[in-house]
GROMACS .gro file of C-alpha atoms in nm:
model
  452
    1MET     CA    1 -18.810   8.191   4.089
    2VAL     CA    2 -18.468   8.187   4.258
    3LEU     CA    3 -18.304   8.208   3.920
    4SER     CA    4 -18.527   8.494   3.811
    5VAL     CA    5 -18.458   8.707   4.121
    6LEU     CA    6 -18.082   8.655   4.099
    7LEU     CA    7 -18.063   8.718   3.728
    8LEU     CA    8 -18.274   9.038   3.759
    9ALA     CA    9 -18.020   9.173   4.008
   10GLY     CA   10 -17.726   9.095   3.777
   11PHE     CA   11 -17.905   9.235   3.469
   12MET     CA   12 -17.985   9.556   3.657
   13VAL     CA   13 -17.612   9.607   3.760
   14SER     CA   14 -17.504   9.540   3.397
   15VAL     CA   15 -17.755   9.787   3.253
   16ASP     CA   16 -17.654  10.048   3.515
   17PHE     CA   17 -17.288  10.028   3.438
   18SER     CA   18 -17.357  10.065   3.066
   19ILE     CA   19 -17.604  10.354   3.095
   20LEU     CA   20 -17.362  10.553   3.322
   21ASN     CA   21 -17.088  10.504   3.055
   22VAL     CA   22 -17.317  10.656   2.792
   23ALA     CA   23 -17.428  10.934   3.032
   24LEU     CA   24 -17.076  11.008   3.149
   25PRO     CA   25 -17.022  11.343   2.970
   26ASP     CA   26 -17.363  11.486   3.071
   27THR     CA   27 -17.314  11.352   3.429
   28GLY     CA   28 -16.969  11.507   3.467
   29ALA     CA   29 -17.085  11.844   3.326
   30GLY     CA   30 -17.401  11.837   3.533
   31VAL     CA   31 -17.198  11.854   3.858
   32GLY     CA   32 -16.928  12.095   3.728
   33MET     CA   33 -16.640  11.850   3.677
   34ALA     CA   34 -16.350  11.923   3.454
   35VAL     CA   35 -16.339  11.702   3.138
   36ALA     CA   36 -16.003  11.564   3.244
   37ASP     CA   37 -16.169  11.430   3.561
   38PHE     CA   38 -16.451  11.252   3.385
   39PRO     CA   39 -16.274  10.908   3.399
   40TRP     CA   40 -16.298  10.914   3.778
   41ILE     CA   41 -16.673  10.873   3.741
   42THR     CA   42 -16.593  10.518   3.623
   43ALA     CA   43 -16.280  10.473   3.833
   44ALA     CA   44 -16.473  10.561   4.164
   45TYR     CA   45 -16.709  10.267   4.080
   46MET     CA   46 -16.437  10.023   3.964
   47LEU     CA   47 -16.202  10.054   4.255
   48PRO     CA   48 -16.429   9.917   4.530
   49SER     CA   49 -16.616   9.679   4.301
   50ALA     CA   50 -16.290   9.507   4.216
   51GLY     CA   51 -16.097   9.567   4.545
   52PHE     CA   52 -16.361   9.416   4.777
   53ALA     CA   53 -16.520   9.137   4.562
   54LEU     CA   54 -16.299   8.857   4.701
   55LEU     CA   55 -16.350   8.974   5.058
   56PHE     CA   56 -16.730   8.997   5.035
   57GLY     CA   57 -16.736   8.665   4.848
   58ARG     CA   58 -16.580   8.501   5.146
   59VAL     CA   59 -16.786   8.696   5.402
   60ALA     CA   60 -17.095   8.562   5.223
   61ASP     CA   61 -16.978   8.207   5.293
   62LEU     CA   62 -16.913   8.279   5.661
   63PHE     CA   63 -17.208   8.510   5.751
   64GLY     CA   64 -17.493   8.427   5.501
   65ARG     CA   65 -17.516   8.471   5.130
   66ARG     CA   66 -17.878   8.606   5.126
   67ARG     CA   67 -17.794   8.858   5.397
   68LEU     CA   68 -17.488   9.000   5.193
   69PHE     CA   69 -17.697   8.999   4.876
   70MET     CA   70 -17.980   9.199   5.023
   71THR     CA   71 -17.737   9.433   5.192
   72GLY     CA   72 -17.581   9.506   4.856
   73MET     CA   73 -17.929   9.585   4.709
   74VAL     CA   74 -17.996   9.823   4.992
   75VAL     CA   75 -17.658  10.000   4.945
   76LEU     CA   76 -17.720  10.021   4.563
   77ALA     CA   77 -18.066  10.184   4.619
   78VAL     CA   78 -17.921  10.440   4.867
   79ALA     CA   79 -17.623  10.509   4.641
   80SER     CA   80 -17.846  10.547   4.332
   81PHE     CA   81 -18.076  10.792   4.513
   82LEU     CA   82 -17.769  10.994   4.639
   83GLY     CA   83 -17.628  10.996   4.292
   84GLY     CA   84 -17.949  11.120   4.133
   85LEU     CA   85 -17.940  11.416   4.377
   86ALA     CA   86 -17.575  11.497   4.327
   87THR     CA   87 -17.496  11.868   4.303
   88SER     CA   88 -17.114  11.847   4.335
   89ALA     CA   89 -16.837  11.629   4.215
   90GLU     CA   90 -16.769  11.503   4.563
   91MET     CA   91 -17.124  11.391   4.613
   92LEU     CA   92 -17.133  11.225   4.271
   93LEU     CA   93 -16.805  11.029   4.329
   94THR     CA   94 -16.921  10.922   4.668
   95ALA     CA   95 -17.238  10.777   4.513
   96ARG     CA   96 -17.031  10.600   4.243
   97ALA     CA   97 -16.799  10.447   4.508
   98LEU     CA   98 -17.104  10.325   4.706
   99GLN     CA   99 -17.246  10.172   4.387
  100GLY     CA  100 -16.916   9.992   4.339
  101LEU     CA  101 -16.926   9.868   4.700
  102ALA     CA  102 -17.288   9.746   4.643
  103THR     CA  103 -17.167   9.553   4.337
  104ALA     CA  104 -16.885   9.389   4.544
  105LEU     CA  105 -17.148   9.297   4.806
  106ALA     CA  106 -17.423   9.173   4.579
  107LEU     CA  107 -17.265   9.000   4.282
  108PRO     CA  108 -17.040   8.735   4.453
  109ALA     CA  109 -17.332   8.657   4.692
  110ALA     CA  110 -17.586   8.636   4.407
  111MET     CA  111 -17.354   8.403   4.205
  112SER     CA  112 -17.281   8.183   4.497
  113LEU     CA  113 -17.658   8.157   4.573
  114LEU     CA  114 -17.697   8.050   4.209
  115THR     CA  115 -17.419   7.793   4.212
  116THR     CA  116 -17.530   7.639   4.540
  117THR     CA  117 -17.904   7.627   4.430
  118PHE     CA  118 -17.816   7.435   4.115
  119ALA     CA  119 -17.611   7.113   4.146
  120GLU     CA  120 -17.286   7.104   3.951
  121GLY     CA  121 -17.335   6.969   3.606
  122ALA     CA  122 -17.570   7.036   3.312
  123VAL     CA  123 -17.833   7.229   3.511
  124ARG     CA  124 -17.577   7.470   3.664
  125GLU     CA  125 -17.404   7.515   3.336
  126ARG     CA  126 -17.739   7.623   3.171
  127ALA     CA  127 -17.812   7.860   3.458
  128LEU     CA  128 -17.475   8.018   3.429
  129GLY     CA  129 -17.529   8.036   3.049
  130ILE     CA  130 -17.845   8.229   3.093
  131ASN     CA  131 -17.675   8.451   3.343
  132GLY     CA  132 -17.395   8.531   3.097
  133ALA     CA  133 -17.653   8.601   2.830
  134LEU     CA  134 -17.845   8.845   3.050
  135LEU     CA  135 -17.521   9.020   3.166
  136SER     CA  136 -17.429   9.064   2.801
  137GLY     CA  137 -17.784   9.176   2.713
  138GLY     CA  138 -17.789   9.422   2.997
  139PHE     CA  139 -17.466   9.588   2.889
  140THR     CA  140 -17.600   9.617   2.535
  141VAL     CA  141 -17.945   9.732   2.636
  142GLY     CA  142 -17.785   9.997   2.862
  143ALA     CA  143 -17.576  10.125   2.572
  144LEU     CA  144 -17.876  10.131   2.336
  145VAL     CA  145 -18.122  10.306   2.572
  146GLY     CA  146 -17.885  10.510   2.774
  147GLY     CA  147 -17.861  10.790   2.521
  148THR     CA  148 -18.237  10.800   2.470
  149LEU     CA  149 -18.312  10.804   2.840
  150VAL     CA  150 -18.061  11.075   2.914
  151SER     CA  151 -18.185  11.288   2.617
  152LEU     CA  152 -18.557  11.254   2.719
  153LEU     CA  153 -18.512  11.301   3.092
  154SER     CA  154 -18.167  11.378   3.227
  155TRP     CA  155 -17.845  11.208   3.343
  156ARG     CA  156 -18.013  11.177   3.682
  157ALA     CA  157 -18.246  10.907   3.547
  158ALA     CA  158 -17.943  10.687   3.491
  159PHE     CA  159 -17.921  10.664   3.870
  160TRP     CA  160 -18.287  10.667   3.968
  161ILE     CA  161 -18.376  10.378   3.730
  162ASN     CA  162 -18.200  10.139   3.974
  163ILE     CA  163 -18.422  10.222   4.274
  164PRO     CA  164 -18.759  10.048   4.182
  165VAL     CA  165 -18.571   9.742   4.052
  166ALA     CA  166 -18.362   9.719   4.375
  167VAL     CA  167 -18.691   9.748   4.583
  168LEU     CA  168 -18.850   9.472   4.371
  169VAL     CA  169 -18.547   9.239   4.431
  170LEU     CA  170 -18.551   9.317   4.807
  171VAL     CA  171 -18.923   9.235   4.831
  172CYS     CA  172 -18.886   8.904   4.635
  173THR     CA  173 -18.569   8.771   4.780
  174PRO     CA  174 -18.698   8.666   5.126
  175LEU     CA  175 -18.999   8.504   4.963
  176VAL     CA  176 -18.804   8.275   4.732
  177ILE     CA  177 -18.445   8.243   4.859
  178SER     CA  178 -18.348   8.087   5.198
  179GLU     CA  179 -18.042   8.183   5.388
  180SER     CA  180 -17.732   7.974   5.343
  181ARG     CA  181 -17.586   7.765   5.616
  182VAL     CA  182 -17.303   7.929   5.809
  183PRO     CA  183 -17.014   7.751   5.988
  184GLN     CA  184 -17.066   7.705   6.358
  185ARG     CA  185 -16.749   7.890   6.425
  186VAL     CA  186 -16.730   8.197   6.215
  187ALA     CA  187 -16.379   8.333   6.171
  188LEU     CA  188 -16.273   8.612   5.941
  189ASP     CA  189 -15.907   8.653   5.844
  190LEU     CA  190 -15.877   9.030   5.907
  191PRO     CA  191 -15.513   9.059   5.824
  192GLY     CA  192 -15.578   8.871   5.494
  193ALA     CA  193 -15.882   9.084   5.420
  194VAL     CA  194 -15.693   9.410   5.477
  195THR     CA  195 -15.389   9.315   5.272
  196VAL     CA  196 -15.572   9.167   4.975
  197SER     CA  197 -15.830   9.455   4.951
  198GLY     CA  198 -15.562   9.720   4.990
  199GLY     CA  199 -15.330   9.548   4.744
  200LEU     CA  200 -15.602   9.520   4.477
  201LEU     CA  201 -15.707   9.878   4.529
  202ALA     CA  202 -15.350  10.003   4.501
  203VAL     CA  203 -15.275   9.788   4.187
  204ILE     CA  204 -15.591   9.909   4.009
  205TYR     CA  205 -15.520  10.275   4.112
  206ALA     CA  206 -15.164  10.229   3.977
  207VAL     CA  207 -15.296  10.115   3.640
  208VAL     CA  208 -15.558  10.393   3.612
  209GLU     CA  209 -15.330  10.672   3.721
  210LYS     CA  210 -15.001  10.530   3.603
  211SER     CA  211 -14.855  10.561   3.947
  212LEU     CA  212 -14.527  10.364   4.016
  213LEU     CA  213 -14.563  10.419   4.390
  214ALA     CA  214 -14.915  10.281   4.404
  215ALA     CA  215 -14.799   9.979   4.203
  216VAL     CA  216 -14.507   9.912   4.452
  217ILE     CA  217 -14.741   9.936   4.745
  218GLY     CA  218 -15.001   9.706   4.581
  219VAL     CA  219 -14.744   9.443   4.506
  220LEU     CA  220 -14.607   9.451   4.854
  221LEU     CA  221 -14.956   9.421   5.009
  222LEU     CA  222 -15.041   9.123   4.779
  223ALA     CA  223 -14.717   8.954   4.876
  224ALA     CA  224 -14.800   9.012   5.243
  225PHE     CA  225 -15.143   8.864   5.180
  226TRP     CA  226 -14.981   8.547   5.030
  227ALA     CA  227 -14.751   8.518   5.337
  228ILE     CA  228 -15.046   8.562   5.575
  229GLU     CA  229 -15.253   8.302   5.397
  230LEU     CA  230 -14.965   8.042   5.423
  231ARG     CA  231 -14.967   8.078   5.803
  232ALA     CA  232 -15.331   8.161   5.894
  233SER     CA  233 -15.531   7.897   6.077
  234ALA     CA  234 -15.850   8.017   5.905
  235PRO     CA  235 -15.733   8.189   5.581
  236LEU     CA  236 -15.956   8.423   5.381
  237ALA     CA  237 -15.859   8.247   5.068
  238PRO     CA  238 -15.708   7.910   5.130
  239LEU     CA  239 -15.404   7.851   4.898
  240ARG     CA  240 -15.520   7.503   4.818
  241ILE     CA  241 -15.821   7.659   4.645
  242LEU     CA  242 -15.619   7.935   4.469
  243GLY     CA  243 -15.383   7.674   4.334
  244ARG     CA  244 -15.654   7.453   4.190
  245PRO     CA  245 -15.610   7.436   3.811
  246THR     CA  246 -15.983   7.509   3.749
  247VAL     CA  247 -15.982   7.815   3.975
  248LYS     CA  248 -15.640   7.941   3.861
  249TRP     CA  249 -15.675   7.893   3.488
  250GLY     CA  250 -16.046   7.981   3.475
  251ASN     CA  251 -15.986   8.317   3.636
  252TYR     CA  252 -15.675   8.376   3.423
  253ALA     CA  253 -15.888   8.323   3.113
  254GLY     CA  254 -16.160   8.558   3.247
  255LEU     CA  255 -15.896   8.825   3.310
  256VAL     CA  256 -15.771   8.805   2.956
  257VAL     CA  257 -16.105   8.792   2.772
  258PHE     CA  258 -16.256   9.079   2.972
  259ALA     CA  259 -15.950   9.308   2.956
  260MET     CA  260 -15.884   9.253   2.590
  261GLU     CA  261 -16.252   9.285   2.485
  262THR     CA  262 -16.308   9.597   2.700
  263GLY     CA  263 -15.996   9.757   2.552
  264MET     CA  264 -16.103   9.662   2.196
  265ILE     CA  265 -16.451   9.818   2.239
  266PHE     CA  266 -16.284  10.139   2.363
  267LEU     CA  267 -16.038  10.153   2.070
  268MET     CA  268 -16.317  10.086   1.823
  269THR     CA  269 -16.522  10.364   1.978
  270LEU     CA  270 -16.235  10.602   1.914
  271TYR     CA  271 -16.208  10.468   1.566
  272LEU     CA  272 -16.575  10.509   1.476
  273GLN     CA  273 -16.602  10.861   1.621
  274ASN     CA  274 -16.255  11.009   1.563
  275VAL     CA  275 -16.149  10.840   1.234
  276LEU     CA  276 -16.483  10.768   1.068
  277ALA     CA  277 -16.666  11.060   1.224
  278PHE     CA  278 -16.977  10.873   1.333
  279SER     CA  279 -17.208  11.022   1.600
  280PRO     CA  280 -17.229  10.862   1.951
  281LEU     CA  281 -17.579  10.738   1.864
  282ALA     CA  282 -17.462  10.566   1.552
  283THR     CA  283 -17.167  10.421   1.739
  284GLY     CA  284 -17.401  10.273   1.995
  285LEU     CA  285 -17.612  10.113   1.724
  286ILE     CA  286 -17.305   9.962   1.554
  287PHE     CA  287 -17.201   9.799   1.887
  288GLY     CA  288 -17.552   9.730   2.009
  289ILE     CA  289 -17.696   9.524   1.727
  290PRO     CA  290 -17.417   9.262   1.723
  291GLY     CA  291 -17.418   9.270   2.099
  292LEU     CA  292 -17.786   9.171   2.119
  293ALA     CA  293 -17.732   8.890   1.871
  294ALA     CA  294 -17.454   8.766   2.091
  295VAL     CA  295 -17.685   8.717   2.386
  296ALA     CA  296 -17.773   8.376   2.233
  297ALA     CA  297 -17.408   8.279   2.282
  298GLY     CA  298 -17.472   8.246   2.659
  299VAL     CA  299 -17.757   8.006   2.627
  300ILE     CA  300 -17.570   7.797   2.363
  301ALA     CA  301 -17.250   7.794   2.562
  302GLY     CA  302 -17.430   7.662   2.870
  303ARG     CA  303 -17.548   7.367   2.662
  304VAL     CA  304 -17.239   7.290   2.462
  305ILE     CA  305 -17.018   7.278   2.771
  306GLY     CA  306 -17.201   6.964   2.882
  307ARG     CA  307 -17.130   6.804   2.552
  308PHE     CA  308 -16.764   6.913   2.482
  309GLY     CA  309 -16.644   7.017   2.825
  310VAL     CA  310 -16.520   7.354   2.963
  311ARG     CA  311 -16.164   7.303   2.837
  312LYS     CA  312 -16.261   7.285   2.474
  313VAL     CA  313 -16.537   7.547   2.491
  314LEU     CA  314 -16.321   7.802   2.683
  315THR     CA  315 -16.020   7.774   2.454
  316VAL     CA  316 -16.222   7.770   2.133
  317ALA     CA  317 -16.425   8.074   2.255
  318MET     CA  318 -16.116   8.265   2.333
  319LEU     CA  319 -15.967   8.191   1.992
  320VAL     CA  320 -16.295   8.305   1.830
  321GLN     CA  321 -16.261   8.633   2.023
  322ALA     CA  322 -15.903   8.673   1.896
  323VAL     CA  323 -15.979   8.565   1.532
  324ALA     CA  324 -16.261   8.827   1.513
  325THR     CA  325 -16.033   9.097   1.645
  326PHE     CA  326 -15.755   9.025   1.388
  327PRO     CA  327 -15.912   9.196   1.083
  328LEU     CA  328 -15.968   9.512   1.285
  329MET     CA  329 -15.601   9.561   1.267
  330PHE     CA  330 -15.632   9.651   0.908
  331LEU     CA  331 -15.927   9.889   0.909
  332GLY     CA  332 -15.877  10.212   0.704
  333VAL     CA  333 -16.016  10.562   0.696
  334ASN     CA  334 -16.308  10.483   0.469
  335ARG     CA  335 -16.650  10.407   0.593
  336ALA     CA  336 -16.656  10.092   0.376
  337ALA     CA  337 -16.466   9.940   0.671
  338LEU     CA  338 -16.805   9.874   0.832
  339ALA     CA  339 -16.831   9.577   0.598
  340ILE     CA  340 -16.547   9.419   0.797
  341LEU     CA  341 -16.615   9.576   1.142
  342VAL     CA  342 -16.979   9.475   1.186
  343PRO     CA  343 -16.934   9.104   1.101
  344ALA     CA  344 -16.620   9.087   1.314
  345LEU     CA  345 -16.826   9.235   1.611
  346PHE     CA  346 -17.094   8.971   1.557
  347ILE     CA  347 -16.832   8.682   1.572
  348GLY     CA  348 -16.619   8.841   1.842
  349PHE     CA  349 -16.906   8.916   2.081
  350PHE     CA  350 -17.035   8.559   2.036
  351GLY     CA  351 -16.691   8.428   2.134
  352HIS     CA  352 -16.661   8.675   2.420
  353VAL     CA  353 -16.994   8.578   2.580
  354ALA     CA  354 -16.915   8.208   2.537
  355SER     CA  355 -16.582   8.269   2.711
  356ILE     CA  356 -16.754   8.444   3.006
  357VAL     CA  357 -16.986   8.150   3.060
  358ALA     CA  358 -16.698   7.893   3.029
  359TYR     CA  359 -16.458   8.072   3.261
  360THR     CA  360 -16.737   8.107   3.530
  361VAL     CA  361 -16.820   7.744   3.504
  362THR     CA  362 -16.451   7.650   3.523
  363GLY     CA  363 -16.371   7.884   3.815
  364THR     CA  364 -16.656   7.763   4.032
  365SER     CA  365 -16.642   7.381   3.953
  366GLY     CA  366 -16.522   7.117   4.183
  367LEU     CA  367 -16.564   7.316   4.506
  368PRO     CA  368 -16.807   7.240   4.792
  369ASP     CA  369 -17.104   7.470   4.867
  370GLU     CA  370 -16.939   7.621   5.168
  371GLU     CA  371 -16.661   7.770   4.943
  372GLN     CA  372 -16.875   7.891   4.654
  373GLY     CA  373 -16.884   8.247   4.793
  374LEU     CA  374 -16.503   8.249   4.768
  375ALA     CA  375 -16.505   8.100   4.419
  376THR     CA  376 -16.766   8.347   4.281
  377GLY     CA  377 -16.587   8.634   4.472
  378LEU     CA  378 -16.280   8.539   4.266
  379THR     CA  379 -16.467   8.536   3.938
  380SER     CA  380 -16.635   8.860   4.017
  381MET     CA  381 -16.303   9.017   4.118
  382THR     CA  382 -16.143   8.896   3.804
  383GLN     CA  383 -16.413   9.059   3.593
  384GLN     CA  384 -16.401   9.389   3.768
  385VAL     CA  385 -16.018   9.404   3.769
  386ALA     CA  386 -16.005   9.318   3.396
  387ILE     CA  387 -16.260   9.585   3.305
  388SER     CA  388 -16.054   9.841   3.513
  389ILE     CA  389 -15.718   9.765   3.346
  390GLY     CA  390 -15.806   9.677   2.992
  391ILE     CA  391 -15.870  10.027   2.855
  392PRO     CA  392 -15.574  10.198   3.040
  393ILE     CA  393 -15.329   9.935   2.910
  394LEU     CA  394 -15.446   9.921   2.547
  395SER     CA  395 -15.492  10.300   2.520
  396ALA     CA  396 -15.142  10.352   2.659
  397ILE     CA  397 -15.000  10.129   2.389
  398ALA     CA  398 -15.205  10.305   2.123
  399ALA     CA  399 -15.070  10.643   2.248
  400THR     CA  400 -14.710  10.544   2.169
  401GLN     CA  401 -14.783  10.610   1.801
  402GLU     CA  402 -14.802  10.952   1.640
  403LEU     CA  403 -15.106  10.863   1.426
  404GLU     CA  404 -15.415  10.761   1.615
  405LEU     CA  405 -15.513  10.487   1.362
  406THR     CA  406 -15.161  10.339   1.365
  407GLY     CA  407 -15.175  10.328   1.748
  408ILE     CA  408 -15.511  10.148   1.739
  409HIS     CA  409 -15.372   9.892   1.494
  410LEU     CA  410 -15.068   9.830   1.726
  411ALA     CA  411 -15.282   9.787   2.030
  412LEU     CA  412 -15.515   9.550   1.857
  413GLY     CA  413 -15.225   9.340   1.739
  414LEU     CA  414 -15.115   9.299   2.103
  415ASN     CA  415 -15.479   9.218   2.189
  416VAL     CA  416 -15.479   8.929   1.941
  417ALA     CA  417 -15.139   8.800   2.045
  418VAL     CA  418 -15.223   8.793   2.417
  419THR     CA  419 -15.564   8.625   2.368
  420VAL     CA  420 -15.418   8.355   2.137
  421GLY     CA  421 -15.122   8.295   2.365
  422SER     CA  422 -15.347   8.277   2.672
  423ALA     CA  423 -15.585   8.033   2.496
  424GLY     CA  424 -15.285   7.798   2.448
  425LEU     CA  425 -15.188   7.842   2.818
  426VAL     CA  426 -15.536   7.767   2.936
  427TRP     CA  427 -15.556   7.451   2.708
  428VAL     CA  428 -15.236   7.314   2.862
  429GLY     CA  429 -15.326   7.430   3.217
  430LEU     CA  430 -15.656   7.251   3.229
  431ARG     CA  431 -15.508   6.904   3.150
  432ARG     CA  432 -15.660   6.626   3.358
  433ARG     CA  433 -15.327   6.524   3.517
  434ASP     CA  434 -15.291   6.862   3.679
  435ILE     CA  435 -15.623   6.844   3.861
  436PRO     CA  436 -15.583   6.668   4.200
  437ALA     CA  437 -15.813   6.370   4.247
  438ALA     CA  438 -16.020   6.345   4.563
  439VAL     CA  439 -16.300   6.122   4.679
  440GLY     CA  440 -16.632   6.270   4.559
  441LEU     CA  441 -16.758   6.453   4.261
  442GLN     CA  442 -16.478   6.596   4.035
  443ILE     CA  443 -16.453   6.757   3.700
  444ASN     CA  444 -16.225   6.600   3.437
  445ASP     CA  445 -16.034   6.773   3.158
  446GLU     CA  446 -16.346   6.774   2.941
  447GLY     CA  447 -16.557   6.942   3.210
  448LYS     CA  448 -16.762   6.625   3.271
  449GLU     CA  449 -16.849   6.478   3.616
  450PHE     CA  450 -16.683   6.170   3.736
  451VAL     CA  451 -16.633   6.018   4.082
  452GLY     CA  452 -16.263   6.030   4.181
   0.00000   0.00000   0.00000
């Protein structure tokens, strides 16, 4: 029952994000926004969801995970109601920002409730595998049904569909989930919270808007955060945790696989619609069918991690994602290219979903329950930051070429190179000798439990 409630919330957030992407043109036009400002409908959501995930993950540890989770669901319901009533760009963007804030509140808390409910090992790995499968399924279902929903009703339905689900989660949560223990002395590192959140917001804004000033401000704030954490008596994110190989390399892998896959999907959307002249509905089907099939990867990954270990599963899954992207570099202007594209999407999505499960298991392993909010806040932050920067980076690379198809090929080549190189770094970084031994349950280089 606990798993069902938590997975329902994650599935809803995933579906909502995907539906809003499909409904973006109608939504922007419905409130009178200029076409050039449409990307801000997504950016308004991504900035707070990425910028505050780490902070709220730690707040969940200190003040109660169930409390933060339910607060996030309340904010999401209110934001969705406001978005459905939006009559101006300002009202719409406010609703989207509140939805992003709700995601930052709810997802790290939900993930830490999941990881503390199920003991580290095979059971947790399977639970995280199901979670990864449903997140992938939610994104795909949203893309498939979004166009139909918006066509039959209106873009406002993309907001209002969240409300009954959020209410259901709020009713069920107190019945099946107990509140987490909180430390006797609750201390929040306010300077660390301000600098890390401000730094992340500035860096993401810099990537989205290509602002050098914002980039400089973001780097300076993140440097200040690091200095503060070195001296703080109760740091927001203890550097001993950030420096753990599992946390460091798990989140690095997550950043790469999410950023590169998000960028690839965007580039292939341009290819299908601008080069091959497919309709948005046909494009959704081309992505959706392989996406639904790849849901099985989450369940499979949760099982094979227990047999082969996170190190092998994570690096192999990253390589599968890269290998499936490689043939896309040679797609031409003929629709016969679908014979290459569709099988590549099947294989690539499978590797991508397996990577998500493996990086989540890696990034949350070997830590006590009282620090799981921080660990899941980091993995959630990594996901949201990667989704925010993947499209701007790869699209900027593609834009350097005069011909659109040539630019797409170039950006995909970089995608493959970065993913393959990162898989090698993760393989080396997760070696056993780099993981500090301590008394108690640990995770060795194969992802299996041992007593150190």
